[in-house]
Tab-separated table of C-alpha atoms in Angstrom:
chain	number	residue	atom	x	y	z
A	212	MET	CA	-64.984	-36.902	-30.692
A	213	THR	CA	-63.307	-34.263	-30.091
A	214	ASN	CA	-62.566	-36.623	-27.734
A	215	GLY	CA	-61.278	-39.329	-29.141
A	216	ASN	CA	-58.941	-41.168	-30.281
A	217	ASN	CA	-56.797	-40.130	-33.450
A	218	THR	CA	-58.007	-43.270	-35.928
A	219	ASN	CA	-61.391	-42.771	-35.456
A	220	LEU	CA	-60.705	-38.723	-36.177
A	221	TYR	CA	-59.312	-39.107	-38.688
A	222	ALA	CA	-61.572	-41.501	-40.101
A	223	ALA	CA	-64.165	-39.071	-39.340
A	224	LEU	CA	-62.730	-36.894	-41.542
A	225	SER	CA	-61.523	-39.452	-44.587
A	226	GLU	CA	-64.467	-41.056	-44.864
A	227	GLN	CA	-65.592	-40.703	-48.700
A	228	PHE	CA	-67.620	-37.657	-49.232
A	229	ALA	CA	-71.473	-39.362	-50.536
A	230	GLN	CA	-71.456	-39.673	-54.645
A	231	GLU	CA	-74.389	-37.192	-54.810
A	232	MET	CA	-72.664	-34.481	-53.467
A	233	GLU	CA	-69.694	-34.595	-56.000
A	234	ARG	CA	-70.032	-31.787	-58.806
A	235	THR	CA	-68.111	-31.896	-61.899
A	236	VAL	CA	-66.613	-29.113	-63.743
A	237	ASN	CA	-64.111	-28.912	-67.180
A	238	LYS	CA	-60.676	-27.250	-67.176
A	239	GLY	CA	-58.717	-28.024	-70.177
A	240	GLY	CA	-61.345	-29.794	-72.023
A	241	THR	CA	-61.220	-32.491	-69.170
A	242	ALA	CA	-63.518	-33.227	-67.682
A	243	LEU	CA	-62.803	-32.948	-63.331
A	244	THR	CA	-64.736	-34.049	-60.169
A	245	TYR	CA	-64.882	-31.809	-56.874
A	246	ILE	CA	-65.881	-31.498	-53.670
A	247	PRO	CA	-68.191	-27.837	-52.831
A	248	VAL	CA	-66.574	-26.588	-49.828
A	249	SER	CA	-69.939	-25.641	-48.248
A	250	GLU	CA	-69.721	-29.716	-47.743
A	251	VAL	CA	-65.551	-29.799	-46.510
A	252	ILE	CA	-67.050	-26.817	-43.888
A	253	ASN	CA	-69.637	-29.425	-43.329
A	254	ARG	CA	-67.298	-31.380	-42.725
A	255	LEU	CA	-65.179	-29.962	-41.251
A	256	ASN	CA	-67.962	-28.541	-38.074
A	257	LYS	CA	-68.883	-32.447	-38.094
A	258	VAL	CA	-66.405	-33.840	-36.456
A	259	LEU	CA	-64.101	-31.657	-35.321
A	260	GLY	CA	-67.131	-29.401	-33.541
A	261	VAL	CA	-68.640	-25.832	-34.979
A	262	ASP	CA	-66.569	-24.304	-32.527
A	263	LYS	CA	-63.543	-25.403	-32.925
A	264	TRP	CA	-61.498	-24.738	-35.649
A	265	SER	CA	-61.406	-21.192	-37.729
A	266	PHE	CA	-60.080	-20.451	-41.569
A	267	GLN	CA	-57.833	-17.795	-42.168
A	268	VAL	CA	-57.085	-15.997	-45.277
A	269	LEU	CA	-53.529	-14.914	-45.340
A	270	ARG	CA	-52.876	-14.118	-48.283
A	271	TYR	CA	-54.655	-13.448	-51.659
A	272	GLU	CA	-53.919	-11.738	-55.006
A	273	ARG	CA	-53.218	-11.738	-59.332
A	274	ASP	CA	-49.928	-13.796	-59.993
A	275	ALA	CA	-47.065	-12.130	-59.958
A	276	ALA	CA	-46.082	-14.183	-62.768
A	277	ASP	CA	-49.460	-15.035	-64.911
A	278	PRO	CA	-51.590	-11.869	-63.796
A	279	ASP	CA	-54.729	-13.207	-65.569
A	280	PHE	CA	-54.034	-16.548	-62.025
A	281	ILE	CA	-55.102	-16.079	-58.622
A	282	THR	CA	-53.515	-17.719	-55.993
A	283	ALA	CA	-54.152	-17.690	-52.559
A	284	HIS	CA	-52.249	-19.161	-49.564
A	285	VAL	CA	-55.182	-19.989	-46.197
A	286	ARG	CA	-54.617	-20.658	-42.381
A	287	ILE	CA	-56.755	-24.221	-40.490
A	288	THR	CA	-57.644	-24.214	-37.138
A	289	TRP	CA	-58.361	-27.114	-35.090
A	290	PHE	CA	-58.074	-26.341	-31.536
A	291	VAL	CA	-57.929	-29.408	-29.796
A	292	SER	CA	-57.353	-27.747	-26.350
A	293	GLU	CA	-57.833	-24.938	-24.186
A	294	PHE	CA	-54.087	-24.988	-24.917
A	295	ASN	CA	-53.599	-27.390	-27.946
A	296	THR	CA	-53.554	-26.294	-31.929
A	297	ILE	CA	-52.997	-28.569	-35.160
A	298	GLU	CA	-53.002	-25.856	-37.688
A	299	ARG	CA	-52.833	-26.963	-41.559
A	300	ASP	CA	-52.493	-24.938	-44.065
A	301	GLY	CA	-53.426	-25.177	-47.892
A	302	VAL	CA	-52.438	-23.428	-51.115
A	303	GLY	CA	-55.104	-23.447	-54.461
A	304	GLY	CA	-55.775	-20.904	-57.311
A	305	GLN	CA	-58.576	-19.669	-60.013
A	306	ARG	CA	-57.887	-18.720	-63.455
A	307	ILE	CA	-59.854	-15.261	-64.708
A	308	LYS	CA	-61.899	-15.284	-67.251
A	309	ARG	CA	-63.165	-12.759	-70.042
A	310	ASN	CA	-65.211	-12.737	-71.769
A	311	LYS	CA	-65.690	-12.495	-75.173
A	312	GLN	CA	-64.309	-8.760	-75.491
A	313	GLN	CA	-61.513	-10.381	-73.345
A	314	GLN	CA	-62.984	-8.267	-70.379
A	315	ILE	CA	-62.118	-9.824	-67.054
A	316	VAL	CA	-65.592	-11.354	-65.937
A	317	ASP	CA	-65.607	-11.530	-61.750
A	318	LEU	CA	-62.722	-11.293	-60.713
A	319	GLY	CA	-64.593	-11.176	-56.547
A	320	ASP	CA	-65.481	-15.261	-57.991
A	321	GLU	CA	-62.546	-15.588	-59.055
A	322	PHE	CA	-60.935	-14.805	-55.729
A	323	LYS	CA	-63.168	-16.628	-53.379
A	324	GLY	CA	-61.910	-19.125	-55.728
A	325	ALA	CA	-59.205	-18.972	-55.593
A	326	ILE	CA	-60.053	-19.402	-51.552
A	327	SER	CA	-62.198	-21.779	-52.023
A	328	ASP	CA	-59.849	-24.605	-53.397
A	329	ALA	CA	-56.551	-23.426	-50.851
A	330	LEU	CA	-59.333	-24.243	-47.271
A	331	LYS	CA	-60.200	-27.511	-49.690
A	332	LYS	CA	-56.402	-28.443	-49.561
A	333	ALA	CA	-55.314	-27.552	-46.280
A	334	ALA	CA	-58.167	-29.396	-45.006
A	335	GLN	CA	-57.235	-32.382	-46.580
C-alpha cells in the first residue's frame, strides 16, 4: 500500500477502529474513550509497513510549571522511499498519580503514558 495513491493510504490510516478496541478511562470526573497505543502501532505497521516507519522520543520530562505532570515530544518518521521521508511530531502528557500518603505510585509508568500519548498524537 505504500506505493498506492495518497487517497487510499489516507483512507487506510484514518479508518475507524473497531469498537472492541476502544477503552475507557475516567479523568477529572469525565469518562473518556481512547484507543490503546498498541492498536495505533499495529495500524501503522499494517498500512505503512513494519520496516517503513519509526518513532523517536525527542524529549520527556516533568513539567517545569507543574511538577506533577509529565510531558513528552515524539517524532514519527515514514520512510516513503530511499530519498523521501515524512515526519510528524506529537506532544503528550500524563498527570503523576499519588497514593493516599502522597507518594508517587509509578513514575516510569507516567513517563510511558506521556510517550504513548505523544505517539498517538503524532499518528493523528
